[in-house]
Short mmCIF file of C-alpha atoms and ligand atoms in Angstrom, two decimals:
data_model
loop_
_atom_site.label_atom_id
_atom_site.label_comp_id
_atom_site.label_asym_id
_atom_site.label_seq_id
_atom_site.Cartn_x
_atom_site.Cartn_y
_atom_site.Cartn_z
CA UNK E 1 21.93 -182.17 81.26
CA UNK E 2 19.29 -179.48 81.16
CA UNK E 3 17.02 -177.29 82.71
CA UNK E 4 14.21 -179.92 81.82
CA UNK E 5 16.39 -182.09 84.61
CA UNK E 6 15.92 -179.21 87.33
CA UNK E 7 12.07 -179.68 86.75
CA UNK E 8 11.52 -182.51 88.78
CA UNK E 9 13.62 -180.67 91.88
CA UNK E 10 10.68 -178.01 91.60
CA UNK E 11 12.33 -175.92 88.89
CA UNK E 12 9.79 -173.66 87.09
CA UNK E 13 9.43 -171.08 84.72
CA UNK E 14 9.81 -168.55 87.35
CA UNK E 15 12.61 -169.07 88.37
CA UNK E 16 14.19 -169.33 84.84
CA UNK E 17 12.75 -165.75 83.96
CA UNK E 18 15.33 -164.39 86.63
CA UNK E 19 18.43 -165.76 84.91
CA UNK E 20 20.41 -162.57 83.07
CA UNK E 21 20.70 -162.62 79.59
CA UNK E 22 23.95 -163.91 80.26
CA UNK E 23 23.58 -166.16 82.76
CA UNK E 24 21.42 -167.94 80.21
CA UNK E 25 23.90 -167.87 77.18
CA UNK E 26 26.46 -169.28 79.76
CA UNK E 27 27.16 -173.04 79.38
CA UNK E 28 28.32 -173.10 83.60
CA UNK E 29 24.96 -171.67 84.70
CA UNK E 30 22.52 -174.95 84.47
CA UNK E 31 25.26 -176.68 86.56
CA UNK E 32 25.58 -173.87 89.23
CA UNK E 33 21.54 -173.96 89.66
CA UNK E 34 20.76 -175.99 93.05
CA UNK E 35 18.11 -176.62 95.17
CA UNK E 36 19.04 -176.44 99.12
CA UNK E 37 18.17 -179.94 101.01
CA UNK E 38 20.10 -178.64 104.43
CA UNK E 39 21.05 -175.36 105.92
CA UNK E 40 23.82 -175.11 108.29
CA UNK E 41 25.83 -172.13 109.76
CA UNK E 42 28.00 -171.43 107.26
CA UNK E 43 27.08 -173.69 104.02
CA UNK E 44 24.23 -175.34 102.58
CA UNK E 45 23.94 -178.87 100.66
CA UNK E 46 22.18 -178.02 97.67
CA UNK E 47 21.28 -180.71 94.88
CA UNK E 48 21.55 -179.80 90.98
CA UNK E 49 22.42 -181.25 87.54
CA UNK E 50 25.28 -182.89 89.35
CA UNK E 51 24.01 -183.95 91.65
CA UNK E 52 24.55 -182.99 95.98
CA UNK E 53 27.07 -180.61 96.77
CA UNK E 54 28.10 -178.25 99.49
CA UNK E 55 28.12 -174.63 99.10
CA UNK E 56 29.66 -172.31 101.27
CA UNK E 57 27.55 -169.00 102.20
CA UNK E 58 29.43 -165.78 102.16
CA UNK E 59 28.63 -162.94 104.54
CA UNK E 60 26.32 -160.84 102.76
CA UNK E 61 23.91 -163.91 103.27
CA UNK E 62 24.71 -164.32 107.12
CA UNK E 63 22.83 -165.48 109.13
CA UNK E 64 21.95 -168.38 106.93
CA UNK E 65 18.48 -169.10 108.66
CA UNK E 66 17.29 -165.41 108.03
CA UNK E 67 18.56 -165.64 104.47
CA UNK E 68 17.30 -168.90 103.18
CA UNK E 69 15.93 -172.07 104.07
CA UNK E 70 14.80 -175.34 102.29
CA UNK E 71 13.65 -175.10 99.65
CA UNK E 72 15.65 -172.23 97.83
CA UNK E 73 16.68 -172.09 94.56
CA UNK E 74 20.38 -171.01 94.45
CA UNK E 75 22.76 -170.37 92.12
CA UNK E 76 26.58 -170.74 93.11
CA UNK E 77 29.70 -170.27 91.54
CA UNK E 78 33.14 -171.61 91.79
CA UNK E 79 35.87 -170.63 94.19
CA UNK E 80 38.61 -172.43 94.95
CA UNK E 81 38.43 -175.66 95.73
CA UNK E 82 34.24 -175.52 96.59
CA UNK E 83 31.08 -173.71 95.51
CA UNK E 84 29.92 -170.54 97.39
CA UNK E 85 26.95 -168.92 96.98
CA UNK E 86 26.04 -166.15 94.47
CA UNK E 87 22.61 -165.50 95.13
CA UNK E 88 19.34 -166.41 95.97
CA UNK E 89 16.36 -166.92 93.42
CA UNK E 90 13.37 -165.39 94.52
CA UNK E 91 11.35 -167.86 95.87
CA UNK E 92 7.53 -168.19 95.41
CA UNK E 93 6.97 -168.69 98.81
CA UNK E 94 8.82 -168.43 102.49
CA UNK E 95 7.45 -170.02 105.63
CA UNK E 96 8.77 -167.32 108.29
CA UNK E 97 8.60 -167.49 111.88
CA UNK E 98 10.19 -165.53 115.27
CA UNK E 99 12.66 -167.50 116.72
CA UNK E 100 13.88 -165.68 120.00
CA UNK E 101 12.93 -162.64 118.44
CA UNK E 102 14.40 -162.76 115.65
CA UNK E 103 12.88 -163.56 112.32
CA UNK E 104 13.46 -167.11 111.06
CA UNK E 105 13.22 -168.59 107.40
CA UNK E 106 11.89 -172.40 107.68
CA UNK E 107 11.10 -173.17 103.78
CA UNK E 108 10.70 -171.69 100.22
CA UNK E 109 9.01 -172.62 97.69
CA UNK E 110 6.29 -174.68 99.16
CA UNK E 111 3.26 -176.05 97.49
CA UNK E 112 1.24 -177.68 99.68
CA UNK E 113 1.12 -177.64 103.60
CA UNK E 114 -0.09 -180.69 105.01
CA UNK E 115 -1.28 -180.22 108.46
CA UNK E 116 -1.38 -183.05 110.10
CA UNK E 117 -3.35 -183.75 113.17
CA UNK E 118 -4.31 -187.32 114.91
CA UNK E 119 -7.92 -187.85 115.63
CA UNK E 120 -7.65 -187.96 119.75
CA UNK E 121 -7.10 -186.00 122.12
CA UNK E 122 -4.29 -184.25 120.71
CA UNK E 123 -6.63 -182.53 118.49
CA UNK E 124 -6.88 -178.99 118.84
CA UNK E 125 -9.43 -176.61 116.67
CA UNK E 126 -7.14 -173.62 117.88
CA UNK E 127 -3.84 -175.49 116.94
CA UNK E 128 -5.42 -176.13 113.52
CA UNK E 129 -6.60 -172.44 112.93
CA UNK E 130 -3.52 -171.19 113.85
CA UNK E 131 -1.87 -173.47 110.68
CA UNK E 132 -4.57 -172.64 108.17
CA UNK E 133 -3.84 -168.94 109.43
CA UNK E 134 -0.12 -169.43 108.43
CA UNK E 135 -0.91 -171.36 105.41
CA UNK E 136 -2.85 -168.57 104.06
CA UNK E 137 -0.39 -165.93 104.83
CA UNK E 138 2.51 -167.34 102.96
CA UNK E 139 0.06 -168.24 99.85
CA UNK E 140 0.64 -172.24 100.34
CA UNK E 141 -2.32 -174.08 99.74
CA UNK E 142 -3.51 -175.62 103.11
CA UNK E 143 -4.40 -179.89 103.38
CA UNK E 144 -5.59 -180.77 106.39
CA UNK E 145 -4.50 -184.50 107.24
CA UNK E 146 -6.43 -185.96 110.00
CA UNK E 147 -4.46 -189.26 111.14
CA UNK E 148 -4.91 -192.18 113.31
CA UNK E 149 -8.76 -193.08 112.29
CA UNK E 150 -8.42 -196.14 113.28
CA UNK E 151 -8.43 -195.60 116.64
CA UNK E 152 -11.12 -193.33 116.78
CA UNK E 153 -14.94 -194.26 117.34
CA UNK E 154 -16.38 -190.62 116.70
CA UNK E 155 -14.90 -189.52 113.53
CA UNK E 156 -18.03 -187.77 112.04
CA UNK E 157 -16.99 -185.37 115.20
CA UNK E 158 -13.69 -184.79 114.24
CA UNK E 159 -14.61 -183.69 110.62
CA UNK E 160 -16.99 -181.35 111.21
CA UNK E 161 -14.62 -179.79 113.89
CA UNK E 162 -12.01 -179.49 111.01
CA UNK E 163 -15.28 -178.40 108.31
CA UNK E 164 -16.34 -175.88 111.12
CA UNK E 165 -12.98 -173.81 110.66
CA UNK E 166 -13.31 -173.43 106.98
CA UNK E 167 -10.81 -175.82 105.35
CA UNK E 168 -10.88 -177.05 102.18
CA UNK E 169 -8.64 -179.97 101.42
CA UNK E 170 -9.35 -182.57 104.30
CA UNK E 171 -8.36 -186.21 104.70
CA UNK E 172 -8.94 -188.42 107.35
CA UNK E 173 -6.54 -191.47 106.95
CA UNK E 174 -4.89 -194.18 109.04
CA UNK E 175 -1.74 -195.79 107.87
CA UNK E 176 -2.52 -199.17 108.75
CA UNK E 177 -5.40 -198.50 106.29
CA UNK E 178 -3.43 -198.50 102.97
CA UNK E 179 -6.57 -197.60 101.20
CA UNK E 180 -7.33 -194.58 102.89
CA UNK E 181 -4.14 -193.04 101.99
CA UNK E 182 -4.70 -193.19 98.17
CA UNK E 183 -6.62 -189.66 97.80
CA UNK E 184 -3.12 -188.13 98.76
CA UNK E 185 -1.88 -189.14 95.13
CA UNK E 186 -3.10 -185.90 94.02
CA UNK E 187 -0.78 -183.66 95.62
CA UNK E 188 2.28 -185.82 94.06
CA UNK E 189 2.47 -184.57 90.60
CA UNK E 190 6.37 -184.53 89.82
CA UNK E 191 8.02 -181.11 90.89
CA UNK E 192 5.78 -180.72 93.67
CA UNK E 193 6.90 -179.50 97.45
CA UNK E 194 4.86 -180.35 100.40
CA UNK E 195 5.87 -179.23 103.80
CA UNK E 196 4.12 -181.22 106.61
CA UNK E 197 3.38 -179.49 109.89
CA UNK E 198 1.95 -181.15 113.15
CA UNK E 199 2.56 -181.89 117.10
CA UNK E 200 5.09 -184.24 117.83
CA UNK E 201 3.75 -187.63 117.35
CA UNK E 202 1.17 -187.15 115.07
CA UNK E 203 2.51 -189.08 112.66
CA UNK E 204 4.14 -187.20 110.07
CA UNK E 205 7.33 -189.35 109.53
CA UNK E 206 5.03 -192.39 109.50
CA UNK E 207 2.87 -191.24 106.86
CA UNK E 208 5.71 -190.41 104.60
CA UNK E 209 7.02 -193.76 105.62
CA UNK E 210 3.51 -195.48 104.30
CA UNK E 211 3.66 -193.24 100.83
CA UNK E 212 6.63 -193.06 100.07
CA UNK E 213 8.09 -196.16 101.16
CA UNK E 214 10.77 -194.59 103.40
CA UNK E 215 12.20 -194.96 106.23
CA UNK E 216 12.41 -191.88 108.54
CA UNK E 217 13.01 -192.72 112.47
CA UNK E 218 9.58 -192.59 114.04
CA UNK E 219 8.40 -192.46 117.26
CA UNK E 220 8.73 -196.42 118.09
CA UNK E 221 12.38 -196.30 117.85
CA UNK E 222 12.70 -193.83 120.39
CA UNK E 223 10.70 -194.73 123.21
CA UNK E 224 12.55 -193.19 125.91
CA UNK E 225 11.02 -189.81 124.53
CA UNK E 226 8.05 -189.93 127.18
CA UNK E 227 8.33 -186.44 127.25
CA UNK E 228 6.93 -185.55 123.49
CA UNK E 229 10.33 -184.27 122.34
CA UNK E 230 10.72 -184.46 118.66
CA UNK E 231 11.70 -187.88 116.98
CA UNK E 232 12.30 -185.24 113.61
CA UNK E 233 15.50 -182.84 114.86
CA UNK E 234 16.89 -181.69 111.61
CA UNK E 235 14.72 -179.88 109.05
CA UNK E 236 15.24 -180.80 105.67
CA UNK E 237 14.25 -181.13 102.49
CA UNK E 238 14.71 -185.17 100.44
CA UNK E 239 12.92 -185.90 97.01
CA UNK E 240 10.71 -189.15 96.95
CA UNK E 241 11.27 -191.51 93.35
CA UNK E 242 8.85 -189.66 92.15
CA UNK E 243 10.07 -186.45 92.28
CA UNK E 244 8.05 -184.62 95.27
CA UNK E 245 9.76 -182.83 97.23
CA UNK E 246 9.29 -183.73 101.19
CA UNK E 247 10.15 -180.87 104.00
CA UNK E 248 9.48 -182.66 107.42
CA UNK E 249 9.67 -179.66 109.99
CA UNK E 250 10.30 -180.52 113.49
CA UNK E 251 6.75 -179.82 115.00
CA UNK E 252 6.93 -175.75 115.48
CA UNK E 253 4.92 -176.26 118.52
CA UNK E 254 5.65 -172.87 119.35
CA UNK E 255 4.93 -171.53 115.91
CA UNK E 256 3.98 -167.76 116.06
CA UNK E 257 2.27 -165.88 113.41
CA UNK E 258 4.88 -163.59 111.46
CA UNK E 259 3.71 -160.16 109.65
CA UNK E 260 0.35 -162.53 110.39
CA UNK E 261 -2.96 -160.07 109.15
CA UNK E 262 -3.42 -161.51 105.79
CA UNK E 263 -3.99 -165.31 106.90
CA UNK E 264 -5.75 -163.88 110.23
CA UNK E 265 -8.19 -161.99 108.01
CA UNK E 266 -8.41 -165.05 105.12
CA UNK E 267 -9.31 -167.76 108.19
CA UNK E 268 -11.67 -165.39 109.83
CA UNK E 269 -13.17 -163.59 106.84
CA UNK E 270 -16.66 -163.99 107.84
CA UNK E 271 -16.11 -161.83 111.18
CA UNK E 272 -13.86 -159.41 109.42
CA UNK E 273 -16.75 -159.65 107.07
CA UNK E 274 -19.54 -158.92 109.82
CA UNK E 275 -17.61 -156.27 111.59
CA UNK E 276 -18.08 -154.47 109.07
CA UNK E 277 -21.72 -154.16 109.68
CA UNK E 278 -20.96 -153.15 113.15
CA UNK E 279 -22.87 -149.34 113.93
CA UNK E 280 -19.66 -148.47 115.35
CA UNK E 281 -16.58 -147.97 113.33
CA UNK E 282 -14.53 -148.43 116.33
CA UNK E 283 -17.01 -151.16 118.00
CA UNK E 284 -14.90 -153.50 120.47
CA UNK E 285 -17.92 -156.10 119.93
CA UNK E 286 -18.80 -155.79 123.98
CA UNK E 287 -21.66 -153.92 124.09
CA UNK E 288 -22.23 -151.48 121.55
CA UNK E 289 -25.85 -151.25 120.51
CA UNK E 290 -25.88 -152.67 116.97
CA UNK E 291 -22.79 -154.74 117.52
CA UNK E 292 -22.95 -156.98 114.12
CA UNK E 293 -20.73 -159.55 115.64
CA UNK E 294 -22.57 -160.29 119.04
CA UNK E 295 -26.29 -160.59 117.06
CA UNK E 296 -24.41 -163.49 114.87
CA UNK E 297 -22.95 -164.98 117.93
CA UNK E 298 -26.28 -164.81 119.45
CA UNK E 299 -28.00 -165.71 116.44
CA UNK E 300 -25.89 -168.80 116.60
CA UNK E 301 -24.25 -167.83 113.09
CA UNK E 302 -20.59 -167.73 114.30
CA UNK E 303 -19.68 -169.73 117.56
CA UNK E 304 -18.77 -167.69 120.26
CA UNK E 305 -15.36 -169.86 120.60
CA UNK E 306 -14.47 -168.80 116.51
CA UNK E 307 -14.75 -164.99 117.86
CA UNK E 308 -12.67 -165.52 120.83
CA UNK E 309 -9.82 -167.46 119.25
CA UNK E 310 -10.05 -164.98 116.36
CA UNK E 311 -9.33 -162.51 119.00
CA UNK E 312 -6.64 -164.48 120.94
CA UNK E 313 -4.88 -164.72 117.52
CA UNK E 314 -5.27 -160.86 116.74
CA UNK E 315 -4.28 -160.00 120.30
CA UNK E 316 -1.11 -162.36 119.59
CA UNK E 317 -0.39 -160.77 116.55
CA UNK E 318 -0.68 -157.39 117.97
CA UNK E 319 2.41 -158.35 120.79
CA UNK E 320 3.91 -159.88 118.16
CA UNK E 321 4.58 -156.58 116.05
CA UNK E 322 5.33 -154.85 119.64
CA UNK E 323 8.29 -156.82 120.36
CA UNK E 324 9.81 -156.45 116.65
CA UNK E 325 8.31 -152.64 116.07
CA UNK E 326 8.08 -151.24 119.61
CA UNK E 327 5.25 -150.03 121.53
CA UNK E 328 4.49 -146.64 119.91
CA UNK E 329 4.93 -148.25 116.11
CA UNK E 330 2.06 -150.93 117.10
CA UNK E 331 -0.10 -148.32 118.70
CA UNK E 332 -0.13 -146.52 115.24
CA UNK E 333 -0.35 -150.11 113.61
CA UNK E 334 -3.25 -151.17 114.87
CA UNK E 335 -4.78 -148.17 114.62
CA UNK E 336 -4.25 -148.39 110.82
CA UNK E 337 -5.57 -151.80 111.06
CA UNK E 338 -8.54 -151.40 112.44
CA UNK E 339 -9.39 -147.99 110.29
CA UNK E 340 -8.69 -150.24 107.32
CA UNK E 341 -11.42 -153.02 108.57
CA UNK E 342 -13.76 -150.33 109.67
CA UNK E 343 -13.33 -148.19 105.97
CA UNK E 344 -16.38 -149.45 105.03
CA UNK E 345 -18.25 -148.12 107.77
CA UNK E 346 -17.99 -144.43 106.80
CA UNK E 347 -18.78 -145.09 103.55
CA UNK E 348 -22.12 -146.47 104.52
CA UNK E 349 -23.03 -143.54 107.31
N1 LIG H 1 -2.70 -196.35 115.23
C1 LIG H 1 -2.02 -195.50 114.48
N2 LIG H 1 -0.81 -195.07 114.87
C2 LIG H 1 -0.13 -194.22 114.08
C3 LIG H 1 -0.67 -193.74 112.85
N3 LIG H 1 0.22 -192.88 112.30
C4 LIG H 1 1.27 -192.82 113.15
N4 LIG H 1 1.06 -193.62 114.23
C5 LIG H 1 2.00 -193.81 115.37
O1 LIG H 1 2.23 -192.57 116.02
C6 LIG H 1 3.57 -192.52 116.56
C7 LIG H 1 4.26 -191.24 116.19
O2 LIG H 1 4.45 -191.18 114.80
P1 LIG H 1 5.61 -190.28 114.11
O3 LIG H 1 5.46 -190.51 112.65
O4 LIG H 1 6.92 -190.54 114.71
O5 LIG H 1 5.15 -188.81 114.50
P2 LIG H 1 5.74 -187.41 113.96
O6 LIG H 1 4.57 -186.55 113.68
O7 LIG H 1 6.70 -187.64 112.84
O8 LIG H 1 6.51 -186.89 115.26
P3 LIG H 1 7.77 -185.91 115.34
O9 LIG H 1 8.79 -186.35 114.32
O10 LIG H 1 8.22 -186.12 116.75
O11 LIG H 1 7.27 -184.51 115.12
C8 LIG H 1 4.25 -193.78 116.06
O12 LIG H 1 4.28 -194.71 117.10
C9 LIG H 1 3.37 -194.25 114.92
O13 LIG H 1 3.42 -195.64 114.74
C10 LIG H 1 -1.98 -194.22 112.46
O14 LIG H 1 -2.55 -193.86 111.43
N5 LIG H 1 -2.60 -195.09 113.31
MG1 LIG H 2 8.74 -187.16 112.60
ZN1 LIG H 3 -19.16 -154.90 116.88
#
């Protein structure tokens, strides 16, 4: 067994570039290299060379879920009896969130997040920005997965909804269309990790069901769950035959933007862009004469709802750094922030 094995758990040259001289002249090392499927209090399950195995996280890396999360690369080492953990590889990528104030690791290493949304009247433009928002931040290339088509007579109006906030990658499918679900192939070249993200009910678990030919619990099993509670509880990571890497998140319905500027500013670049042009470096986009932003809203070039969800989600991420920083630290934050956007102002007068 090799490192050529690890490749199809997601192992890349970046990770092998962090190995120590000697950790890459050791024979052990390739077998102490795992990738972690689970995360519990005090151990992980991990897979490797060899296969699953438990390994027991020491306190330097407690609490696990602010330490590490699905996704990980790990390398352990042997202690009596079991593996413990030596350290964490650094991973390309970490979905973060606040849980109860605290700051929460949900996956590493992530390639591709499928957002999933159903084409009724759980669709929500704000929900969706708010995911393209967090794709952007933790660099994870954003595929927006629009589900249920079959039930829906006004599809054209769904798709430029999803156009209208700027994403890229977007696929309208139903599941009970086999046909529509073949342009998804191209995300599953061997290696790669996709983390799916969506209400309860969507139909996440279903569509990796169809794909994949799996059989997560869905929603039909559990039809007591009037209530929309999740039919996914544990969050973990599984490999498909082909070697993709599946992370089915419970729905983080309450998912708040963490450290949360940089995808704010990449979804909403075009009124970062415009404020810019305001006359006022310091313009609150009321009523300032030469307000850039209200002539394009007025112009009809940005929709007045873009603006105001832009500002619900800067407003958000302004509490958010409150509660973790305090009051004075955010005052001097957003301060900083807004100088930044506004730089280009006093170059121009
Ligand atoms: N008509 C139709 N129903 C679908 C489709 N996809 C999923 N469903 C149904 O939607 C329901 C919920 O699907 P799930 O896959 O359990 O949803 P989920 O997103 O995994 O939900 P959680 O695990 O609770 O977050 C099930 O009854 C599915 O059969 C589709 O394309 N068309
Ligand atoms: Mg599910
Ligand atoms: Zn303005």
């Amino acid at each position: 067994m090799s490192y050529s094995f690890l490749q199809r758990l997601g192992w890349c040259n970046a990770f092998l570039q962090q190995l120590s001289f000697d950790e890459l002249c050791s024979d052990s090392t390739v077998g102490h290299l795992a990738r972690v499927t689970a995360v519990h209090r005090n151990r992980v399950e991990a897979i490797g060379v060899e296969g699953e195995r438990s390994i027991v996280v020491p306190a330097p890396f407690q609490p696990v879920s602010q330490h590490l999360a699905v996704g990980d690369w790990v390398l352990a080492e042997d202690a009596s009896e079991h593996y413990r953990l030596r350290r964490i590889l650094e991973p390309k990528n970490r979905i973060r969130r606040i849980n109860h104030g605290l700051p929460q690791v949900i996956a590493a290493n992530v390639d591709y997040l499928w957002i999933v949304t159903s084409a009724n009247e759980e669709f929500n433009v704000k929900r969706l920005q708010r995911y393209l928002a967090l794709a952007h931040e933790f660099a994870i290339v954003p595929v927006v997965i629009l589900t249920k088509i079959d039930l829906c007579a006004d599809l054209d109006d769904y798709l430029a909804r999803v156009h209208a906030v700027g994403a890229d990658h977007v696929h309208a499918l139903s599941v009970h269309v086999p046909a529509t679900l073949g342009v998804l192939q191209n995300y599953l070249a061997e290696g790669t990790t996709i983390a799916l993200v969506g209400s309860s009910g969507v139909g996440k678990s279903t569509l990796v069901n169809a794909m994949f030919a799996m059989t997560l619990p869905t929603r039909e099993i559990r039809t007591h769950d009037a209530r929309g509670k999740h039919t996914t509880t544990h969050r973990e990571l599984f490999f498909t035959d082909g070697g993709v890497a599946i992370v089915d998140t419970p729905g983080m319905r309450e998912l708040q933007l963490y450290d949360g500027e940089q995808g704010i500013e990449r979804t909403f670049s075009s009124i970062v862009e415009l404020a810019r042009s305001c006359r006022y470096g310091d313009c609150s986009h009321e009523n300032e004469p030469g307000c850039a932003i209200r002539q394009a809203i007025a112009d009809g070039a940005i929709a007045q709802a873009h603006f105001d969800n832009y500002r619900k989600l800067a407003r958000e991420e302004a509490s958010q750094q409150r509660r973790s920083l305090g009051a004075h630290a955010v005052k001097e934050h957003t301060r900083a922030y807004f100088k930044k956007i506004h730089s280009h102002n006093k170059l121009k007068y």
